[in-house]
Structures are given as structure tokens and as C-alpha cells.
């Protein structure tokens, strides 16, 4: 039996992981940033302050690689690192005003892209999609913590 959900998710992941949509998004946002750095910047902007280990888990990369990439974002003035609020030994990344401006520009460009992709969907379909994707993501996170070795 064919697993339609798995196939659809793999197709979506394939589109999201291709370099062309990222390059288009950055161009649409008017942002000049290495394609490997912008997902980190966006997550720091949306989830920060955030430690490198947690950030690495979110993006599915090795924490030493993410640490070097956060250092690059810091050198560009887009994030700063500070001691953690709950554990001073943990270095957290926090977006700077310049970094937040980039995160906002990328978010606005992403909204325009989604509007184009979903132009023929009803408002109800878009709301249902958003609700079900959020539910799937939340349940998948719980599963990883409880059963998937996370």
C-alpha cells in the first residue's frame, strides 16, 4: 500500500531543501546572506535567545558547525552571544536590530511566496492547513522526545 502522507511530506521536504527557493526568497527579501546562515538567523529571530545545542537540533545540524555559523552571524552584526538567563555557562544567541530587520524582511517575502502558492485556496483551506500542520509538528516533537530518541 502506498503511503500518501509520507510521499507528500517527502515531496514538501524536497522542495523546502532545494537551494533555488531559498535563493529566490533571499532575493525577494532584498537580503544578501549565505544560504546556510539564513535559517539560523531566522530561528534565532523567532526563538531567541537560544543556545547553540538547541539551535542545532532545530536545524538538524551538528552543534560545532552551528557554533561556527553563529560566530559568522555575530561577525556580521546580525546576532550577539550572551550568557544564558538560567545557566551562565550556556552561550545564547540573540538577534540584533540589524538581524531582526533581516528576519522581518525574510518573513514578509515568505508571506508573499505563500500567498502566491496558495492563491487558489480558500481562507478556510488555508486555516485548516495551518492548524493541521501545527498539530502534526507538535505531535512529531512529542513523539521524538518520548519514543524517537530525542
XYZ file of N, CA, C and O in Angstrom:
600
model
N 0.834 -1.190 0.000
C 0.000 0.000 0.000
C 0.875 1.247 0.000
O 1.830 1.361 0.742
N 0.546 2.150 -0.838
C 1.278 3.410 -0.964
C 0.954 4.320 0.225
O -0.194 4.446 0.615
N 1.998 4.955 0.793
C 1.792 5.856 1.924
C 1.754 7.291 1.394
O 2.784 7.941 1.242
N 0.541 7.783 1.156
C 0.359 9.110 0.571
C 0.883 10.224 1.472
O 1.449 11.199 0.977
N 0.697 10.091 2.787
C 1.177 11.119 3.703
C 2.696 11.214 3.640
O 3.252 12.307 3.514
N 3.356 10.076 3.707
C 4.823 10.076 3.658
C 5.324 10.661 2.337
O 6.236 11.489 2.326
N 4.713 10.256 1.261
C 5.131 10.757 -0.050
C 4.931 12.272 -0.149
O 5.814 12.991 -0.628
N 3.799 12.758 0.341
C 3.540 14.199 0.301
C 4.547 14.952 1.159
O 5.079 15.992 0.741
N 4.835 14.434 2.356
C 5.816 15.086 3.222
C 7.202 15.078 2.599
O 7.930 16.078 2.677
N 7.590 13.986 1.994
C 8.906 13.902 1.352
C 8.991 14.865 0.169
O 10.035 15.498 -0.044
N 7.906 14.995 -0.592
C 7.885 15.965 -1.692
C 8.039 17.389 -1.156
O 8.791 18.194 -1.713
N 7.331 17.694 -0.071
C 7.409 19.031 0.518
C 8.809 19.300 1.069
O 9.374 20.370 0.829
N 9.373 18.342 1.773
C 10.738 18.493 2.298
C 11.714 18.690 1.142
O 12.632 19.503 1.221
N 11.511 17.959 0.063
C 12.371 18.107 -1.117
C 12.321 19.514 -1.683
O 13.360 20.087 -2.038
N 11.140 20.097 -1.748
C 11.006 21.471 -2.247
C 11.684 22.446 -1.283
O 12.438 23.327 -1.694
N 11.424 22.280 0.008
C 11.965 23.191 1.022
C 13.491 23.121 1.075
O 14.151 24.133 1.290
N 14.051 21.944 0.868
C 15.504 21.770 0.979
C 16.274 22.111 -0.291
O 17.506 22.126 -0.273
N 15.600 22.402 -1.364
C 16.294 22.786 -2.597
C 16.862 24.187 -2.449
O 16.258 25.047 -1.801
N 17.993 24.443 -3.051
C 18.587 25.777 -2.907
C 17.826 26.877 -3.644
O 17.838 28.030 -3.212
N 17.155 26.557 -4.728
C 16.513 27.590 -5.537
C 15.435 28.375 -4.772
O 15.406 29.608 -4.869
N 14.544 27.711 -4.017
C 13.564 28.517 -3.266
C 14.225 29.438 -2.236
O 13.780 30.570 -2.045
N 15.270 28.966 -1.576
C 15.981 29.815 -0.612
C 16.594 31.025 -1.301
O 16.494 32.150 -0.812
N 17.234 30.791 -2.437
C 17.858 31.886 -3.172
C 16.798 32.882 -3.633
O 16.983 34.100 -3.559
N 15.662 32.369 -4.094
C 14.563 33.237 -4.530
C 14.023 34.035 -3.345
O 13.767 35.244 -3.463
N 13.851 33.381 -2.203
C 13.353 34.050 -1.009
C 14.278 35.184 -0.574
O 13.823 36.291 -0.285
N 15.582 34.907 -0.547
C 16.543 35.941 -0.160
C 16.512 37.116 -1.137
O 16.563 38.279 -0.727
N 16.407 36.811 -2.428
C 16.344 37.872 -3.441
C 15.062 38.688 -3.271
O 15.090 39.918 -3.307
N 13.953 38.002 -3.066
C 12.669 38.668 -2.874
C 12.689 39.553 -1.626
O 12.081 40.629 -1.597
N 13.432 39.120 -0.602
C 13.538 39.889 0.639
C 14.553 41.020 0.539
O 14.613 41.878 1.420
N 15.355 41.012 -0.520
C 16.402 42.018 -0.653
C 17.524 41.808 0.342
O 18.168 42.760 0.766
N 17.758 40.548 0.689
C 18.749 40.189 1.702
C 19.929 39.493 1.041
O 19.745 38.569 0.254
N 21.125 39.944 1.380
C 22.338 39.300 0.908
C 22.959 38.562 2.088
O 23.527 39.173 2.983
N 22.779 37.237 2.097
C 23.267 36.412 3.199
C 23.491 35.004 2.683
O 22.706 34.506 1.866
N 24.547 34.375 3.153
C 24.834 32.989 2.785
C 23.616 32.125 3.079
O 23.006 32.220 4.140
N 23.264 31.284 2.131
C 22.101 30.425 2.246
C 22.145 29.523 3.463
O 21.125 29.158 4.031
N 23.338 29.140 3.921
C 23.474 28.277 5.097
C 23.211 29.047 6.396
O 22.884 28.447 7.415
N 23.344 30.370 6.345
C 23.201 31.166 7.560
C 21.778 31.646 7.805
O 21.367 31.839 8.944
N 21.013 31.846 6.750
C 19.723 32.491 6.957
C 18.729 31.657 7.760
O 17.986 32.217 8.571
N 18.698 30.306 7.648
C 17.777 29.568 8.528
C 18.135 29.720 10.005
O 17.253 29.758 10.858
N 19.428 29.844 10.288
C 19.855 30.050 11.670
C 19.415 31.421 12.162
O 18.886 31.561 13.258
N 19.647 32.437 11.340
C 19.249 33.792 11.710
C 17.748 33.860 11.969
O 17.308 34.437 12.960
N 16.963 33.264 11.098
C 15.509 33.297 11.248
C 15.091 32.608 12.546
O 14.271 33.139 13.304
N 15.682 31.462 12.845
C 15.306 30.766 14.080
C 15.739 31.539 15.320
O 15.018 31.565 16.307
N 16.908 32.155 15.289
C 17.323 32.983 16.425
C 16.345 34.145 16.570
O 15.935 34.489 17.682
N 15.945 34.739 15.454
C 15.000 35.845 15.494
C 13.638 35.447 16.026
O 12.989 36.215 16.731
N 13.207 34.236 15.705
C 11.886 33.786 16.121
C 11.880 33.106 17.488
O 10.894 33.181 18.218
N 12.985 32.425 17.833
C 13.020 31.618 19.049
C 14.002 32.110 20.106
O 14.086 31.548 21.176
N 14.805 33.115 19.753
C 15.862 33.540 20.658
C 15.348 34.224 21.895
O 14.184 34.648 21.934
N 16.176 34.342 22.900
C 17.544 33.826 22.950
C 17.538 32.293 22.949
O 16.653 31.669 23.519
N 18.536 31.724 22.271
C 18.587 30.280 22.096
C 20.035 29.820 22.134
O 20.913 30.466 21.564
N 20.270 28.705 22.808
C 21.598 28.117 22.868
C 21.943 27.395 21.578
O 21.060 27.004 20.810
N 23.231 27.205 21.361
C 23.712 26.584 20.127
C 23.218 25.144 19.994
O 22.825 24.719 18.901
N 23.210 24.384 21.082
C 22.777 22.983 21.007
C 21.315 22.900 20.588
O 20.952 22.120 19.699
N 20.469 23.722 21.205
C 19.049 23.732 20.834
C 18.861 24.192 19.390
O 18.068 23.621 18.637
N 19.609 25.206 18.985
C 19.532 25.700 17.613
C 19.957 24.615 16.632
O 19.308 24.406 15.598
N 21.021 23.896 16.961
C 21.496 22.812 16.100
C 20.429 21.731 15.948
O 20.218 21.201 14.848
N 19.746 21.414 17.031
C 18.671 20.416 16.961
C 17.540 20.895 16.056
O 16.986 20.116 15.287
N 17.206 22.175 16.155
C 16.119 22.718 15.337
C 16.425 22.650 13.843
O 15.526 22.435 13.036
N 17.681 22.874 13.479
C 18.029 22.896 12.059
C 18.613 21.571 11.569
O 18.908 21.435 10.391
N 18.806 20.625 12.477
C 19.307 19.310 12.087
C 20.759 19.318 11.648
O 21.129 18.632 10.701
N 21.567 20.126 12.337
C 22.994 20.200 12.031
C 23.798 19.915 13.291
O 23.293 20.014 14.402
N 25.078 19.607 13.100
C 25.999 19.379 14.204
C 26.206 20.670 14.986
O 26.332 21.741 14.394
N 26.270 20.583 16.316
C 26.381 21.809 17.115
C 27.692 22.561 16.897
O 27.728 23.782 17.001
N 28.768 21.841 16.538
C 30.026 22.557 16.276
C 29.925 23.372 14.986
O 30.447 24.488 14.909
N 29.242 22.831 13.996
C 29.012 23.570 12.751
C 28.144 24.798 13.025
O 28.444 25.906 12.571
N 27.081 24.606 13.788
C 26.178 25.708 14.109
C 26.912 26.770 14.924
O 26.722 27.964 14.712
N 27.781 26.348 15.818
C 28.554 27.306 16.610
C 29.407 28.195 15.707
O 29.447 29.418 15.893
N 30.055 27.597 14.716
C 30.862 28.389 13.769
C 29.969 29.325 12.954
O 30.327 30.474 12.677
N 28.800 28.844 12.559
C 27.899 29.669 11.766
C 27.313 30.819 12.590
O 27.149 31.932 12.086
N 27.028 30.568 13.856
C 26.551 31.645 14.733
C 27.658 32.678 14.918
O 27.394 33.888 14.928
N 28.910 32.212 15.034
C 30.045 33.147 15.134
C 30.109 34.020 13.880
O 30.401 35.224 13.963
N 29.836 33.445 12.716
C 29.819 34.214 11.469
C 28.687 35.245 11.495
O 28.887 36.407 11.116
N 27.508 34.829 11.959
C 26.396 35.781 12.080
C 26.740 36.910 13.051
O 26.389 38.061 12.824
N 27.463 36.560 14.105
C 27.891 37.572 15.067
C 28.880 38.541 14.422
O 28.774 39.757 14.610
N 29.806 38.013 13.641
C 30.792 38.882 12.976
C 30.132 39.811 11.966
O 30.652 40.890 11.671
N 28.981 39.408 11.444
C 28.225 40.244 10.504
C 27.314 41.241 11.226
O 26.635 42.043 10.582
N 27.288 41.166 12.556
C 26.467 42.084 13.339
C 24.994 41.732 13.354
O 24.151 42.574 13.666
N 24.663 40.476 13.041
C 23.257 40.061 12.959
C 22.766 39.392 14.237
O 21.555 39.374 14.499
N 23.670 38.812 14.991
C 23.340 38.244 16.301
C 24.442 38.629 17.271
O 25.544 39.027 16.870
N 24.129 38.503 18.535
C 25.152 38.629 19.560
C 24.990 37.430 20.476
O 23.908 36.849 20.575
N 26.066 37.074 21.132
C 26.009 35.965 22.081
C 26.154 36.512 23.492
O 26.871 37.497 23.700
N 25.451 35.871 24.393
C 25.472 36.301 25.785
C 25.341 35.080 26.682
O 24.967 33.991 26.217
N 25.625 35.271 27.945
C 25.431 34.200 28.919
C 23.934 33.927 29.052
O 23.111 34.849 28.965
N 23.603 32.669 29.249
C 22.197 32.292 29.369
C 21.535 32.852 30.607
O 22.189 33.083 31.618
N 20.232 33.061 30.534
C 19.475 33.581 31.665
C 19.440 32.587 32.823
O 19.539 32.982 33.975
N 19.277 31.310 32.516
C 19.150 30.302 33.569
C 20.459 29.599 33.888
O 20.617 29.051 34.963
N 21.398 29.595 32.942
C 22.697 28.945 33.155
C 23.757 29.796 32.452
O 23.835 29.813 31.225
N 24.564 30.479 33.228
C 25.559 31.401 32.663
C 26.615 30.687 31.834
O 27.314 31.308 31.044
N 26.726 29.352 31.988
C 27.695 28.590 31.190
C 27.223 28.410 29.751
O 28.023 28.159 28.859
N 25.931 28.527 29.546
C 25.344 28.381 28.213
C 25.417 29.717 27.497
O 25.002 30.747 28.018
N 25.977 29.695 26.291
C 26.031 30.904 25.463
C 24.802 30.901 24.559
O 24.593 29.986 23.774
N 24.001 31.935 24.687
C 22.792 32.065 23.890
C 22.994 33.075 22.773
O 23.710 34.056 22.949
N 22.340 32.816 21.664
C 22.334 33.765 20.550
C 21.065 34.599 20.629
O 19.979 34.074 20.885
N 21.247 35.888 20.420
C 20.140 36.845 20.411
C 20.291 37.689 19.156
O 21.390 38.139 18.823
N 19.195 37.914 18.458
C 19.243 38.700 17.234
C 19.455 40.184 17.576
O 18.956 40.678 18.577
N 20.246 40.855 16.761
C 20.466 42.298 16.908
C 19.380 43.042 16.122
O 18.644 42.426 15.339
N 19.269 44.348 16.286
C 18.306 45.099 15.472
C 18.529 44.900 13.960
O 17.561 44.749 13.202
N 19.785 44.869 13.518
C 20.058 44.633 12.088
C 19.614 43.232 11.686
O 19.062 43.028 10.601
N 19.855 42.265 12.558
C 19.419 40.901 12.285
C 17.907 40.793 12.259
O 17.332 40.110 11.402
N 17.243 41.487 13.180
C 15.778 41.450 13.212
C 15.188 42.078 11.957
O 14.174 41.604 11.438
N 15.820 43.117 11.452
C 15.358 43.725 10.201
C 15.429 42.706 9.061
O 14.516 42.640 8.224
N 16.496 41.902 9.030
C 16.605 40.852 8.006
C 15.552 39.774 8.214
O 14.928 39.318 7.254
N 15.359 39.356 9.464
C 14.342 38.343 9.770
C 12.974 38.841 9.323
O 12.199 38.091 8.711
N 12.676 40.095 9.601
C 11.385 40.671 9.199
C 11.240 40.703 7.678
O 10.180 40.361 7.141
N 12.299 41.091 6.978
C 12.258 41.145 5.507
C 12.056 39.746 4.925
O 11.278 39.566 3.982
N 12.733 38.769 5.491
C 12.578 37.383 5.031
C 11.164 36.896 5.318
O 10.542 36.248 4.476
N 10.634 37.224 6.485
C 9.263 36.832 6.832
C 8.237 37.432 5.882
O 7.297 36.756 5.453
N 8.418 38.698 5.539
C 7.500 39.352 4.602
C 7.594 38.711 3.216
O 6.578 38.487 2.547
N 8.816 38.394 2.785
C 8.997 37.743 1.483
C 8.384 36.350 1.504
O 7.734 35.934 0.530
N 8.572 35.632 2.614
C 7.991 34.286 2.736
C 6.466 34.370 2.677
O 5.819 33.545 2.019
N 5.883 35.364 3.314
C 4.425 35.537 3.269
C 3.947 35.778 1.843
O 2.916 35.240 1.426
N 4.707 36.574 1.083
C 4.340 36.808 -0.328
C 4.450 35.525 -1.148
O 3.607 35.262 -2.017
N 5.479 34.722 -0.861
C 5.628 33.443 -1.579
C 4.458 32.516 -1.267
O 3.882 31.907 -2.174
N 4.111 32.392 0.030
C 2.990 31.524 0.406
C 1.695 32.033 -0.216
O 0.869 31.231 -0.666
N 1.516 33.343 -0.235
C 0.304 33.907 -0.838
C 0.207 33.514 -2.306
O -0.877 33.194 -2.800
N 1.337 33.510 -2.987
C 1.345 33.112 -4.396
C 1.034 31.624 -4.556
O 0.210 31.241 -5.388
N 1.681 30.806 -3.751
C 1.472 29.353 -3.834
C 0.027 28.986 -3.488
O -0.565 28.104 -4.108
N -0.531 29.678 -2.500
C -1.868 29.334 -2.010
C -2.958 30.245 -2.563
O -4.073 30.279 -2.032
N -2.674 30.948 -3.633
C -3.616 31.935 -4.186
C -4.970 31.331 -4.536
O -5.998 31.998 -4.408
N -4.995 30.083 -4.948
C -6.254 29.470 -5.363
C -6.930 28.697 -4.216
O -7.930 28.030 -4.423
N -6.409 28.800 -3.005
C -7.002 28.143 -1.835
C -7.976 29.109 -1.156
O -7.742 30.316 -1.121
N -9.022 28.545 -0.572
C -9.943 29.371 0.209
C -9.303 29.702 1.563
O -8.349 29.037 1.992
N -9.842 30.729 2.216
C -9.352 31.086 3.560
C -9.538 29.912 4.522
O -8.686 29.666 5.375
N -10.634 29.195 4.383
C -10.894 28.033 5.247
C -9.849 26.934 5.004
O -9.350 26.332 5.958
N -9.512 26.686 3.745
C -8.488 25.676 3.447
C -7.133 26.078 4.030
O -6.415 25.247 4.590
N -6.788 27.358 3.911
C -5.512 27.832 4.466
C -5.498 27.697 5.990
O -4.493 27.289 6.573
N -6.603 28.022 6.633
C -6.689 27.905 8.090
C -6.602 26.441 8.519
O -5.919 26.113 9.506
N -7.263 25.567 7.788
C -7.216 24.134 8.099
C -5.808 23.595 7.913
O -5.298 22.848 8.764
N -5.153 23.981 6.829
C -3.773 23.553 6.587
C -2.871 24.002 7.730
O -2.098 23.209 8.269
N -2.973 25.261 8.105
C -2.143 25.802 9.183
C -2.391 25.034 10.484
O -1.439 24.632 11.167
N -3.638 24.822 10.814
C -3.990 24.106 12.041
C -3.433 22.684 12.035
O -2.825 22.232 13.015
N -3.623 21.975 10.938
C -3.183 20.579 10.873
C -1.663 20.459 10.819
O -1.090 19.539 11.424
N -0.988 21.364 10.122
C 0.480 21.338 10.115
C 1.040 21.608 11.509
O 2.002 20.977 11.932
N 0.442 22.581 12.213
C 0.885 22.873 13.585
C 0.696 21.657 14.483
O 1.557 21.289 15.272
N -0.451 21.006 14.343
C -0.743 19.809 15.134
C 0.241 18.682 14.808
O 0.760 18.021 15.715
N 0.514 18.481 13.527
C 1.468 17.450 13.117
C 2.860 17.746 13.671
O 3.524 16.867 14.220
N 3.304 18.997 13.542
C 4.634 19.371 14.049
C 4.713 19.176 15.559
O 5.704 18.638 16.075
N 3.689 19.604 16.282
C 3.698 19.462 17.744
C 3.696 17.994 18.159
O 4.451 17.594 19.047
N 2.862 17.196 17.528
C 2.810 15.770 17.863
C 4.111 15.058 17.494
O 4.568 14.166 18.220
N 4.721 15.458 16.381
C 6.005 14.856 15.979
C 7.092 15.199 16.996
O 7.927 14.346 17.335
N 7.099 16.434 17.506
C 8.084 16.827 18.521
C 7.910 15.997 19.795
O 8.897 15.555 20.384
N 6.677 15.781 20.215
C 6.410 14.965 21.400
C 6.889 13.538 21.152
O 7.545 12.929 22.009
N 6.592 12.988 19.987
C 6.996 11.629 19.660
C 8.514 11.484 19.725
O 9.037 10.518 20.263
N 9.237 12.450 19.147
C 10.696 12.391 19.155
C 11.218 12.361 20.593
O 12.116 11.588 20.911
N 10.660 13.203 21.448
C 11.099 13.253 22.850
C 10.796 11.950 23.578
O 11.590 11.477 24.377
N 9.612 11.393 23.324
C 9.184 10.217 24.079
C 9.686 8.898 23.519
O 10.040 7.999 24.269
N 9.708 8.783 22.198
C 9.989 7.479 21.601
C 11.111 7.484 20.567
O 11.684 6.443 20.296
N 11.357 8.638 19.984
C 12.287 8.687 18.868
C 13.721 8.974 19.224
O 14.527 9.266 18.351
N 14.047 8.939 20.482
C 15.443 9.111 20.852
C 15.891 10.545 21.006
O 17.061 10.845 21.035
N 14.946 11.474 21.082
C 15.317 12.879 21.191
C 15.428 13.341 22.550
O 15.848 13.599 23.472
